[in-house]
Amino acid sequence: MSSSKSFYATTPIFYVNDAPHIGHAYTEVAADVLTRWHRQRGESAFLLTGTDEHGEKILRTAAANKVSPKEWADKLVTESWLPLLETIDVKNQDFIRTTEPRHEKNVQVFLQHLYDTGFIYQGDFEGNYCVGCEEYKTMADLIDGEGDFDGQKVCAIHTRPVEKLKETNYFFKLSEFEQPLLDYYAANPRFVQPESAKNEVVSFVRRGLEDLSISRSKEKFDWGIDIPWDSSHITYVWFDALLNYITAIGYGEDTAEAKAKFESLWPASVQIVGKDILRFHAVIWPAMLLAAGLTPPNQVFGHGWLLVGGEKMSKSKLTGIAPSQITDTFGSDAFRYYFMKAIAFGSDGSFSWEDLSARYQSELANGFGNLASRTIAMIHRYFDGVLPAASQHTEADLQVARVAAEAVAKADQAIDDLAIQDAIAAVWTLVDELNNYITVQEPWALAKDEANRERLATVLNTAAEGIRALTVLLAPITPKACATLWSALGQGSLGDLADQKLSQAGVWGQLKAGAAIGVLEPLFPRIETEAK
């Protein structure tokens, strides 16, 4: 790991109390697309994901399944969470588990530092605790229960009753960071995004911050990391979990290698979270870092919820959909494309099988896939699979090149703004331009007259060059299809797809006339059966 600054993206680390659904996969794919895009630019890029394995919720789930918490976590990670990354084709550089020694040891280093510098003290606490959120709730966070819980106050997120707890715990002086945080938000207006999320966080902090209970007595439960100066207490799960973003990249380690890695990656470029855990990441987390003398991440981005039937997905409400239910039919590329294109990143979005199926057919199979297939098929049919040279360029040919250059610039800017859907829309202007170009130029008609041979060659060369640009641009979104297409286009003559710089994707004339073009299988095969 070089000491130069790298692009560093993180996902939340996910609870292992259950198997993942498409909401989790959505977060993973978004972070992966951003990381792959930066890598395609030629930057060093690092993606961290992982699992949160401590806390009362895990302990209770494990007990209900008659195994130890560690056995339960091992089983879920091995059978569900690691396979998820393969299912949706996520190329992460690390996977952190909060039960790993590298994490537990350095959480204690961080805690000890805050204790020694006076940011942690012992005190009494009484409050309403939601086991599902692993969080104490204010009355503003509670709503009136319905059905079985009629007459009780329930958590607004989990709609289950909270538990009244009274404990002597250790506290973090979060209240001291009210003004420093407000100053930080003002000085770094892009720290919390999107804008609606920033406004919510700022108004929350302005209402005043209370000190945060960061421990639980082992008399209550013992599944967690010991408080280093008091082994009768374990660390509150969020204080433990948030630290994964730095323990995974060398925080607390003394080796030169670990220090260089930490320096190259921290502060993180972007931390992708669901909006339901935004406050932890945009309030508690930067306060912890400021207390420790560390710089907060460059950006925390709170994306919206995936809705099914108008409701946030939930296993308990049977609205959770396993990612494999989609990928088994449509493939991982279609999964990635659909969720990044159909939903504005940062907003809530509804999933439906009908919309997925329609977009697969019209945009992927008929739009991009058919464009690639028929262009390569015509090069085989009319030029024996050898790329012909272009000669006299017309305005129509030059327009394709202009659209490609504009698509590169607009997509690249959209990624910097974390508007992934806008980046894909910009790329799709080239898909549409090329399809229209082939329709208007009618190479099949040109092929009927030998006098049009040069024009036919120019048209197919232009189409192939446009597809080359598309392959580079779409590689972070649909990596499998693009690897297949690149292999057919380049036949080894263009170098690896991973080495193609995004900024150069729109530069014309990179394909070499006379190069062999491979045969291409359909990138997005027709799906005749119903998706559901």
Coordinates of C-alpha atoms in Angstrom, one line a residue:
M1 CA 0.0 0.0 0.0
S2 CA 1.6 3.2 -1.1
S3 CA 1.5 6.3 1.1
S4 CA -0.4 8.4 -1.5
K5 CA -4.1 9.0 -0.8
S6 CA -6.4 6.3 -2.0
F7 CA -10.2 6.3 -2.6
Y8 CA -11.6 4.5 0.4
A9 CA -15.3 3.6 0.5
T10 CA -17.1 1.7 3.3
T11 CA -20.5 0.0 3.7
P12 CA -22.1 -0.3 7.1
I13 CA -21.1 -3.6 8.8
F14 CA -24.3 -5.7 8.9
Y15 CA -25.8 -7.5 11.9
V16 CA -25.6 -11.3 11.7
N17 CA -28.9 -11.9 13.3
D18 CA -30.4 -12.9 9.9
A19 CA -29.5 -13.5 6.3
P20 CA -29.2 -10.5 3.9
H21 CA -32.0 -9.2 1.7
I22 CA -31.8 -6.9 -1.3
G23 CA -31.7 -3.8 0.9
H24 CA -28.3 -4.9 2.2
A25 CA -27.2 -5.9 -1.4
Y26 CA -28.3 -2.4 -2.6
T27 CA -25.8 -0.7 -0.2
E28 CA -23.0 -3.2 -1.2
V29 CA -23.5 -2.6 -4.9
A30 CA -23.5 1.2 -4.6
A31 CA -20.2 1.2 -2.7
D32 CA -18.8 -1.3 -5.1
V33 CA -19.8 0.7 -8.2
L34 CA -18.2 3.8 -6.7
T35 CA -15.0 2.0 -5.8
R36 CA -14.7 0.2 -9.2
W37 CA -15.3 3.6 -11.0
H38 CA -12.5 5.2 -9.1
R39 CA -10.2 2.2 -9.9
Q40 CA -11.2 2.5 -13.5
R41 CA -10.0 6.1 -13.4
G42 CA -6.6 4.7 -12.5
E43 CA -6.8 5.5 -8.8
S44 CA -5.9 3.2 -5.9
A45 CA -9.3 2.2 -4.5
F46 CA -10.3 0.2 -1.4
L47 CA -13.7 -1.1 -0.4
L48 CA -14.4 -2.3 3.1
T49 CA -17.5 -4.2 4.2
G50 CA -18.1 -6.7 7.0
T51 CA -20.3 -7.9 9.9
D52 CA -21.3 -6.5 13.3
E53 CA -21.3 -9.5 15.6
H54 CA -21.7 -8.3 19.2
G55 CA -24.7 -7.1 21.1
E56 CA -27.8 -8.3 22.8
K57 CA -29.7 -8.9 19.6
I58 CA -27.1 -11.4 18.4
L59 CA -27.0 -13.1 21.9
R60 CA -30.8 -13.6 21.9
T61 CA -30.9 -14.9 18.3
A62 CA -28.1 -17.4 19.0
A63 CA -29.8 -18.5 22.2
A64 CA -33.1 -19.0 20.3
N65 CA -31.1 -21.2 17.9
K66 CA -29.4 -23.1 20.7
V67 CA -25.9 -22.2 19.8
S68 CA -23.2 -19.8 21.1
P69 CA -23.1 -16.3 19.7
K70 CA -19.8 -17.0 18.0
E71 CA -21.1 -20.2 16.4
W72 CA -24.1 -18.3 15.2
A73 CA -22.0 -15.5 13.7
D74 CA -19.6 -18.0 12.0
K75 CA -22.5 -19.8 10.5
L76 CA -24.2 -16.6 9.1
V77 CA -21.0 -15.1 7.8
T78 CA -20.0 -18.4 6.1
E79 CA -23.4 -19.4 4.7
S80 CA -25.0 -16.0 4.0
W81 CA -22.9 -12.8 4.2
L82 CA -19.7 -13.9 2.3
P83 CA -21.8 -15.7 -0.4
L84 CA -23.8 -12.5 -0.9
L85 CA -20.7 -10.7 -2.2
E86 CA -20.2 -13.3 -4.8
T87 CA -23.9 -13.3 -5.7
I88 CA -23.9 -9.6 -6.6
D89 CA -20.3 -9.5 -7.8
V90 CA -18.8 -7.2 -5.2
K91 CA -15.1 -6.8 -5.4
N92 CA -14.2 -5.8 -1.8
Q93 CA -10.6 -5.4 -0.6
D94 CA -11.4 -6.4 3.0
F95 CA -14.1 -8.0 5.1
I96 CA -14.0 -7.0 8.8
R97 CA -15.7 -9.0 11.5
T98 CA -16.0 -7.3 14.9
T99 CA -15.1 -10.6 16.6
E100 CA -11.7 -10.6 15.0
P101 CA -8.7 -9.9 17.3
R102 CA -7.5 -7.0 15.1
H103 CA -10.8 -5.2 15.8
E104 CA -11.3 -6.1 19.5
K105 CA -7.8 -5.2 20.5
N106 CA -7.8 -1.8 18.8
V107 CA -11.3 -0.9 20.0
Q108 CA -9.8 -1.2 23.5
V109 CA -6.8 1.0 22.4
F110 CA -9.3 3.7 21.2
L111 CA -11.4 3.4 24.4
Q112 CA -8.4 3.7 26.6
H113 CA -7.2 6.8 24.8
L114 CA -10.6 8.5 25.3
Y115 CA -10.7 7.4 28.9
D116 CA -7.2 8.7 29.6
T117 CA -8.0 12.1 27.9
G118 CA -11.1 12.6 30.0
F119 CA -13.8 12.0 27.5
I120 CA -15.3 9.0 29.3
Y121 CA -16.7 8.9 32.8
Q122 CA -19.0 6.6 34.9
G123 CA -22.6 7.5 35.8
D124 CA -26.1 6.2 36.3
F125 CA -28.6 5.9 33.5
E126 CA -32.3 5.1 33.1
G127 CA -33.9 4.9 29.7
N128 CA -36.0 3.1 27.1
Y129 CA -33.9 0.6 25.2
C130 CA -34.7 -1.0 21.8
V131 CA -32.9 -4.3 21.4
G132 CA -33.6 -4.3 17.7
C133 CA -31.7 -0.9 17.3
E134 CA -29.2 -1.7 20.1
E135 CA -30.0 1.9 21.2
Y136 CA -31.6 4.0 23.9
K137 CA -34.6 5.9 22.6
T138 CA -36.0 9.3 23.6
M139 CA -39.8 9.7 23.8
A140 CA -39.6 11.4 20.4
D141 CA -38.3 8.1 18.9
L142 CA -41.3 6.2 20.1
I143 CA -44.8 5.7 18.7
D144 CA -48.1 4.2 20.0
G145 CA -48.2 0.4 19.5
E146 CA -50.9 -1.4 17.6
G147 CA -52.4 -4.9 17.7
D148 CA -50.6 -7.0 20.3
F149 CA -48.8 -3.9 21.5
D150 CA -51.8 -1.7 21.8
G151 CA -51.4 0.7 24.8
Q152 CA -47.6 0.4 24.8
K153 CA -44.9 2.7 23.4
V154 CA -42.9 1.0 20.6
C155 CA -39.8 1.8 18.6
A156 CA -40.8 3.7 15.4
I157 CA -38.4 1.6 13.3
H158 CA -39.1 -1.9 14.7
T159 CA -42.7 -1.3 15.9
R160 CA -41.9 -3.4 19.0
P161 CA -42.0 -2.4 22.7
V162 CA -38.9 -0.9 24.2
E163 CA -37.4 -2.1 27.5
K164 CA -37.0 0.1 30.6
L165 CA -33.4 -0.2 31.7
K166 CA -31.6 1.3 34.7
E167 CA -27.8 0.9 34.8
T168 CA -24.5 2.3 36.0
N169 CA -22.5 2.6 32.8
Y170 CA -19.6 4.5 31.3
F171 CA -20.5 7.6 29.3
F172 CA -18.9 9.4 26.4
K173 CA -19.1 13.2 26.7
L174 CA -21.0 13.6 23.5
S175 CA -22.7 16.8 24.8
E176 CA -19.3 18.6 24.6
F177 CA -19.3 18.1 20.8
E178 CA -22.5 20.0 20.0
Q179 CA -20.8 23.2 18.8
P180 CA -17.7 21.5 17.4
L181 CA -20.0 19.3 15.2
L182 CA -22.1 22.3 14.1
D183 CA -18.9 24.1 13.2
Y184 CA -17.6 21.0 11.3
Y185 CA -20.8 20.7 9.3
A186 CA -20.6 24.4 8.4
A187 CA -17.0 24.2 7.4
N188 CA -17.6 20.9 5.4
P189 CA -20.9 21.3 3.7
R190 CA -20.5 18.0 1.8
F191 CA -19.7 16.0 4.9
V192 CA -23.3 14.8 5.2
Q193 CA -25.2 14.1 2.0
P194 CA -27.7 14.2 0.4
E195 CA -28.9 17.7 1.4
S196 CA -32.1 16.4 3.1
A197 CA -29.9 14.2 5.3
K198 CA -27.6 17.0 6.2
N199 CA -30.5 19.3 7.2
E200 CA -31.9 16.5 9.4
V201 CA -28.6 16.0 11.1
V202 CA -27.9 19.6 11.7
S203 CA -31.4 20.2 13.2
F204 CA -31.0 17.1 15.4
V205 CA -27.7 18.4 16.8
R206 CA -29.1 21.9 17.3
R207 CA -31.7 20.5 19.6
G208 CA -28.9 19.5 22.0
L209 CA -26.8 16.4 22.6
E210 CA -26.8 14.2 25.7
D211 CA -23.8 12.2 26.8
L212 CA -23.8 8.7 25.4
S213 CA -23.9 5.5 27.4
I214 CA -21.0 3.4 25.9
S215 CA -21.0 0.3 28.1
R216 CA -23.3 -2.4 29.5
S217 CA -22.7 -4.3 32.8
K218 CA -21.8 -8.0 32.3
E219 CA -24.6 -8.7 34.8
K220 CA -27.0 -7.9 32.0
F221 CA -25.2 -9.7 29.2
D222 CA -21.6 -10.4 28.3
W223 CA -21.4 -10.7 24.5
G224 CA -19.1 -7.9 23.6
I225 CA -15.6 -6.3 24.0
D226 CA -14.4 -5.7 27.5
I227 CA -13.9 -2.1 28.7
P228 CA -10.1 -2.2 29.1
W229 CA -10.0 -0.6 32.6
D230 CA -13.1 -2.4 33.9
S231 CA -13.7 -6.0 32.9
S232 CA -17.1 -6.0 34.6
H233 CA -18.4 -3.9 31.6
I234 CA -18.5 -4.5 27.9
T235 CA -18.6 -1.9 25.1
Y236 CA -21.9 -0.7 23.9
V237 CA -22.4 -2.2 20.4
W238 CA -22.4 1.0 18.4
F239 CA -19.2 2.4 19.9
D240 CA -17.6 -1.0 19.1
A241 CA -19.1 -1.3 15.6
L242 CA -18.3 2.3 14.3
L243 CA -14.6 1.7 15.0
N244 CA -14.4 -1.0 12.3
Y245 CA -13.8 1.6 9.7
I246 CA -10.4 2.4 11.2
T247 CA -9.5 -0.9 12.9
A248 CA -9.7 -2.6 9.5
I249 CA -7.1 -0.3 8.0
G250 CA -4.4 -0.4 10.7
Y251 CA -5.6 2.0 13.5
G252 CA -3.8 1.1 16.8
E253 CA -1.1 -1.0 15.2
D254 CA 2.5 -0.1 15.7
T255 CA 4.0 -1.5 12.5
A256 CA 5.3 0.8 9.7
E257 CA 3.1 -1.1 7.2
A258 CA -0.1 -0.6 9.3
K259 CA 0.7 3.1 9.8
A260 CA 1.3 3.6 6.1
K261 CA -1.9 1.9 5.2
F262 CA -3.9 3.9 7.7
E263 CA -2.4 7.2 6.4
S264 CA -3.1 6.3 2.8
L265 CA -6.8 5.4 3.4
W266 CA -8.0 7.7 6.3
P267 CA -10.0 9.8 6.3
A268 CA -12.4 7.7 4.2
S269 CA -13.6 9.2 0.9
V270 CA -17.2 8.2 1.4
Q271 CA -19.1 6.1 4.0
I272 CA -22.3 4.7 2.5
V273 CA -25.1 4.1 5.1
G274 CA -28.8 3.6 5.2
K275 CA -30.7 6.7 6.4
D276 CA -31.9 4.8 9.4
I277 CA -28.4 4.7 10.8
L278 CA -27.4 8.2 9.6
R279 CA -27.3 9.8 13.1
F280 CA -24.8 7.2 14.4
H281 CA -22.5 8.0 11.5
A282 CA -23.0 11.7 11.1
V283 CA -23.2 12.6 14.8
I284 CA -21.7 10.0 17.2
W285 CA -19.0 8.8 14.8
P286 CA -17.4 12.2 14.0
A287 CA -17.6 13.2 17.7
M288 CA -15.7 10.0 18.6
L289 CA -13.0 10.8 16.0
L290 CA -12.7 14.4 17.0
A291 CA -12.3 13.3 20.6
A292 CA -9.5 11.0 19.6
G293 CA -7.8 13.7 17.5
L294 CA -8.7 12.0 14.2
T295 CA -10.2 13.6 11.1
P296 CA -13.8 12.6 10.3
P297 CA -14.4 10.9 6.9
N298 CA -14.8 13.2 3.9
Q299 CA -18.4 12.2 3.4
V300 CA -21.2 10.2 5.0
F301 CA -23.9 9.5 2.5
G302 CA -27.3 8.3 3.7
H303 CA -29.2 6.5 1.0
G304 CA -32.9 5.8 1.0
W305 CA -34.9 2.7 1.7
L306 CA -35.9 0.0 -0.8
L307 CA -39.6 -0.4 -0.6
V308 CA -41.6 -3.4 -1.4
G309 CA -45.4 -2.9 -1.6
G310 CA -44.9 0.6 -0.2
E311 CA -43.1 -0.7 2.9
K312 CA -39.4 -0.8 4.0
M313 CA -38.2 -4.4 3.6
S314 CA -38.4 -6.5 6.7
K315 CA -37.9 -10.1 7.4
S316 CA -40.5 -10.0 10.2
K317 CA -43.1 -8.6 7.8
L318 CA -42.1 -11.1 5.1
T319 CA -41.2 -8.3 2.6
G320 CA -37.5 -9.3 2.6
I321 CA -36.3 -10.6 -0.8
A322 CA -33.1 -12.6 -1.1
P323 CA -30.7 -11.3 -3.7
S324 CA -30.4 -14.7 -5.2
Q325 CA -34.1 -14.7 -6.1
I326 CA -33.2 -12.0 -8.6
T327 CA -29.7 -13.1 -9.7
D328 CA -30.8 -16.7 -10.3
T329 CA -33.1 -15.4 -13.1
F330 CA -31.6 -12.2 -14.3
G331 CA -27.9 -12.5 -13.3
S332 CA -25.7 -10.2 -11.2
D333 CA -25.1 -7.6 -13.9
A334 CA -28.9 -7.0 -14.2
F335 CA -29.2 -6.8 -10.4
R336 CA -26.5 -4.2 -10.2
Y337 CA -27.8 -2.1 -13.2
Y338 CA -31.4 -2.2 -12.1
F339 CA -30.9 -1.0 -8.5
M340 CA -28.3 1.7 -9.5
K341 CA -30.4 3.0 -12.5
A342 CA -34.0 2.7 -11.3
I343 CA -33.6 4.4 -8.0
A344 CA -32.1 7.9 -7.5
F345 CA -29.3 7.3 -5.0
G346 CA -30.3 9.1 -1.8
S347 CA -34.0 8.7 -2.2
D348 CA -36.4 5.9 -1.3
G349 CA -37.3 3.6 -4.2
S350 CA -39.8 0.9 -4.9
F351 CA -38.8 -2.5 -6.2
S352 CA -41.1 -4.5 -8.4
W353 CA -40.6 -7.6 -10.5
E354 CA -42.5 -6.0 -13.4
D355 CA -40.2 -3.0 -13.5
L356 CA -37.1 -5.2 -13.2
S357 CA -38.2 -7.4 -16.0
A358 CA -39.2 -4.5 -18.3
R359 CA -35.9 -2.7 -17.8
Y360 CA -34.0 -6.0 -18.4
Q361 CA -35.6 -6.5 -21.7
S362 CA -35.7 -2.9 -23.0
E363 CA -32.5 -1.4 -21.6
L364 CA -30.1 -4.3 -21.2
A365 CA -31.2 -7.0 -23.7
N366 CA -32.6 -4.8 -26.5
G367 CA -30.6 -1.6 -25.8
F368 CA -27.0 -2.5 -24.8
G369 CA -26.8 -6.3 -25.5
N370 CA -28.4 -6.2 -28.9
L371 CA -26.3 -3.3 -30.0
A372 CA -23.1 -5.2 -29.2
S373 CA -24.3 -8.5 -30.7
R374 CA -25.5 -7.1 -34.0
T375 CA -22.4 -4.9 -34.5
I376 CA -20.0 -7.7 -33.9
A377 CA -22.2 -10.1 -36.0
M378 CA -22.0 -7.7 -38.9
I379 CA -18.2 -7.4 -38.7
H380 CA -18.1 -11.2 -38.9
R381 CA -20.7 -11.3 -41.7
Y382 CA -19.3 -8.6 -43.9
F383 CA -15.6 -8.5 -43.0
D384 CA -14.8 -12.1 -41.9
G385 CA -14.4 -11.0 -38.2
V386 CA -11.7 -8.5 -38.9
L387 CA -12.2 -4.9 -37.9
P388 CA -12.3 -2.7 -41.0
A389 CA -10.6 0.6 -41.3
A390 CA -12.6 3.9 -41.2
S391 CA -12.1 6.3 -44.1
Q392 CA -14.1 9.4 -44.9
H393 CA -16.0 10.5 -41.7
T394 CA -19.5 12.1 -42.1
E395 CA -21.2 14.3 -39.7
A396 CA -23.1 11.3 -38.3
D397 CA -19.9 9.5 -37.5
L398 CA -18.4 12.6 -35.8
Q399 CA -21.6 13.0 -33.8
V400 CA -21.2 9.5 -32.3
A401 CA -17.7 10.5 -31.1
R402 CA -19.0 13.8 -29.7
V403 CA -21.7 11.9 -27.7
A404 CA -19.2 9.5 -26.4
A405 CA -16.9 12.3 -25.1
E406 CA -19.9 14.1 -23.5
A407 CA -21.0 10.8 -21.9
V408 CA -17.6 10.3 -20.3
A409 CA -17.5 13.8 -18.9
K410 CA -21.1 13.8 -17.6
A411 CA -20.9 10.3 -16.1
D412 CA -17.6 11.1 -14.3
Q413 CA -19.0 14.3 -12.8
A414 CA -22.2 12.5 -11.7
I415 CA -20.1 9.8 -9.9
D416 CA -18.2 12.6 -8.0
D417 CA -21.7 13.9 -6.9
L418 CA -22.7 10.3 -6.0
A419 CA -25.5 10.5 -8.5
I420 CA -25.0 7.0 -9.8
Q421 CA -28.3 6.9 -11.6
D422 CA -27.3 10.1 -13.5
A423 CA -23.9 8.5 -14.4
I424 CA -25.7 5.6 -16.0
A425 CA -28.2 7.9 -17.8
A426 CA -25.2 9.8 -19.2
V427 CA -23.7 6.6 -20.5
W428 CA -27.0 5.5 -22.0
T429 CA -27.0 8.5 -24.2
L430 CA -24.2 6.7 -26.1
V431 CA -26.2 3.5 -26.2
D432 CA -29.2 5.3 -27.7
E433 CA -27.0 7.3 -30.1
L434 CA -25.3 4.1 -31.4
N435 CA -28.6 2.3 -31.9
N436 CA -30.0 5.3 -33.7
Y437 CA -26.8 5.5 -35.8
I438 CA -27.0 1.9 -37.0
T439 CA -30.7 2.3 -37.7
V440 CA -30.1 5.4 -39.9
Q441 CA -26.9 4.2 -41.6
E442 CA -28.4 0.7 -42.5
P443 CA -25.1 -1.2 -42.8
W444 CA -27.1 -4.2 -44.1
A445 CA -28.3 -2.1 -47.0
L446 CA -24.8 -0.7 -47.6
A447 CA -23.5 -4.3 -47.8
K448 CA -25.6 -5.1 -50.9
D449 CA -23.5 -2.8 -53.1
E450 CA -19.7 -3.2 -53.4
A451 CA -19.5 0.5 -54.3
N452 CA -20.5 1.2 -50.6
R453 CA -17.7 -0.9 -49.2
E454 CA -15.7 1.9 -47.7
R455 CA -18.8 3.5 -46.2
L456 CA -19.8 0.2 -44.7
A457 CA -16.3 -0.2 -43.2
T458 CA -16.5 3.3 -41.6
V459 CA -20.0 2.7 -40.2
L460 CA -19.0 -0.6 -38.5
N461 CA -15.6 0.8 -37.3
T462 CA -17.5 3.7 -35.7
A463 CA -20.1 1.4 -34.1
A464 CA -17.3 -0.8 -32.8
E465 CA -15.4 2.2 -31.4
G466 CA -18.5 3.4 -29.6
I467 CA -19.0 -0.1 -28.1
R468 CA -15.4 0.0 -26.9
A469 CA -16.1 3.3 -25.1
L470 CA -19.3 1.8 -23.6
T471 CA -17.5 -1.3 -22.4
V472 CA -15.1 0.9 -20.3
L473 CA -17.8 3.1 -19.0
L474 CA -20.1 0.3 -18.0
A475 CA -17.4 -2.0 -16.5
P476 CA -18.0 -0.7 -13.0
I477 CA -21.8 -1.3 -13.4
T478 CA -22.1 -4.5 -15.3
P479 CA -18.6 -6.1 -14.9
K480 CA -19.4 -9.6 -16.2
A481 CA -21.0 -8.5 -19.5
C482 CA -18.3 -5.9 -20.1
A483 CA -15.5 -8.5 -19.5
T484 CA -17.1 -10.8 -22.1
L485 CA -17.6 -7.9 -24.6
W486 CA -14.0 -6.6 -24.1
S487 CA -12.6 -10.0 -24.8
A488 CA -14.6 -10.2 -28.1
L489 CA -13.6 -6.7 -29.1
G490 CA -10.0 -6.7 -28.1
Q491 CA -8.9 -10.3 -28.6
G492 CA -5.9 -9.4 -26.3
S493 CA -4.8 -6.4 -28.4
L494 CA -6.1 -3.6 -26.2
G495 CA -4.7 -4.7 -22.9
D496 CA -6.8 -5.5 -19.8
L497 CA -10.1 -3.8 -19.4
A498 CA -9.0 -3.0 -15.8
D499 CA -6.2 -0.9 -17.3
Q500 CA -8.4 1.3 -19.5
K501 CA -8.6 4.8 -18.1
L502 CA -12.2 6.2 -17.9
S503 CA -11.0 9.6 -18.9
Q504 CA -9.7 8.2 -22.2
A505 CA -12.8 6.1 -23.0
G506 CA -14.2 8.7 -25.3
V507 CA -10.9 9.2 -27.2
W508 CA -11.6 8.0 -30.7
G509 CA -9.5 5.5 -32.8
Q510 CA -8.2 3.1 -30.1
L511 CA -9.4 0.0 -31.9
K512 CA -6.8 -1.2 -34.5
A513 CA -8.1 -1.8 -38.0
G514 CA -7.2 -5.3 -39.1
A515 CA -7.6 -6.7 -35.5
A516 CA -9.6 -9.9 -35.1
I517 CA -13.0 -9.6 -33.4
G518 CA -14.2 -12.5 -31.5
V519 CA -17.6 -14.2 -31.6
L520 CA -20.0 -12.8 -29.0
E521 CA -22.6 -14.8 -27.1
P522 CA -25.8 -12.8 -26.0
L523 CA -24.8 -10.6 -23.1
F524 CA -28.3 -10.5 -21.7
P525 CA -30.2 -13.6 -22.9
R526 CA -33.9 -13.3 -23.4
I527 CA -35.9 -14.5 -20.4
E528 CA -39.1 -16.2 -21.5
T529 CA -40.3 -17.4 -18.2
E530 CA -42.0 -15.1 -15.6
A531 CA -39.5 -13.7 -13.1
K532 CA -41.8 -14.6 -10.2

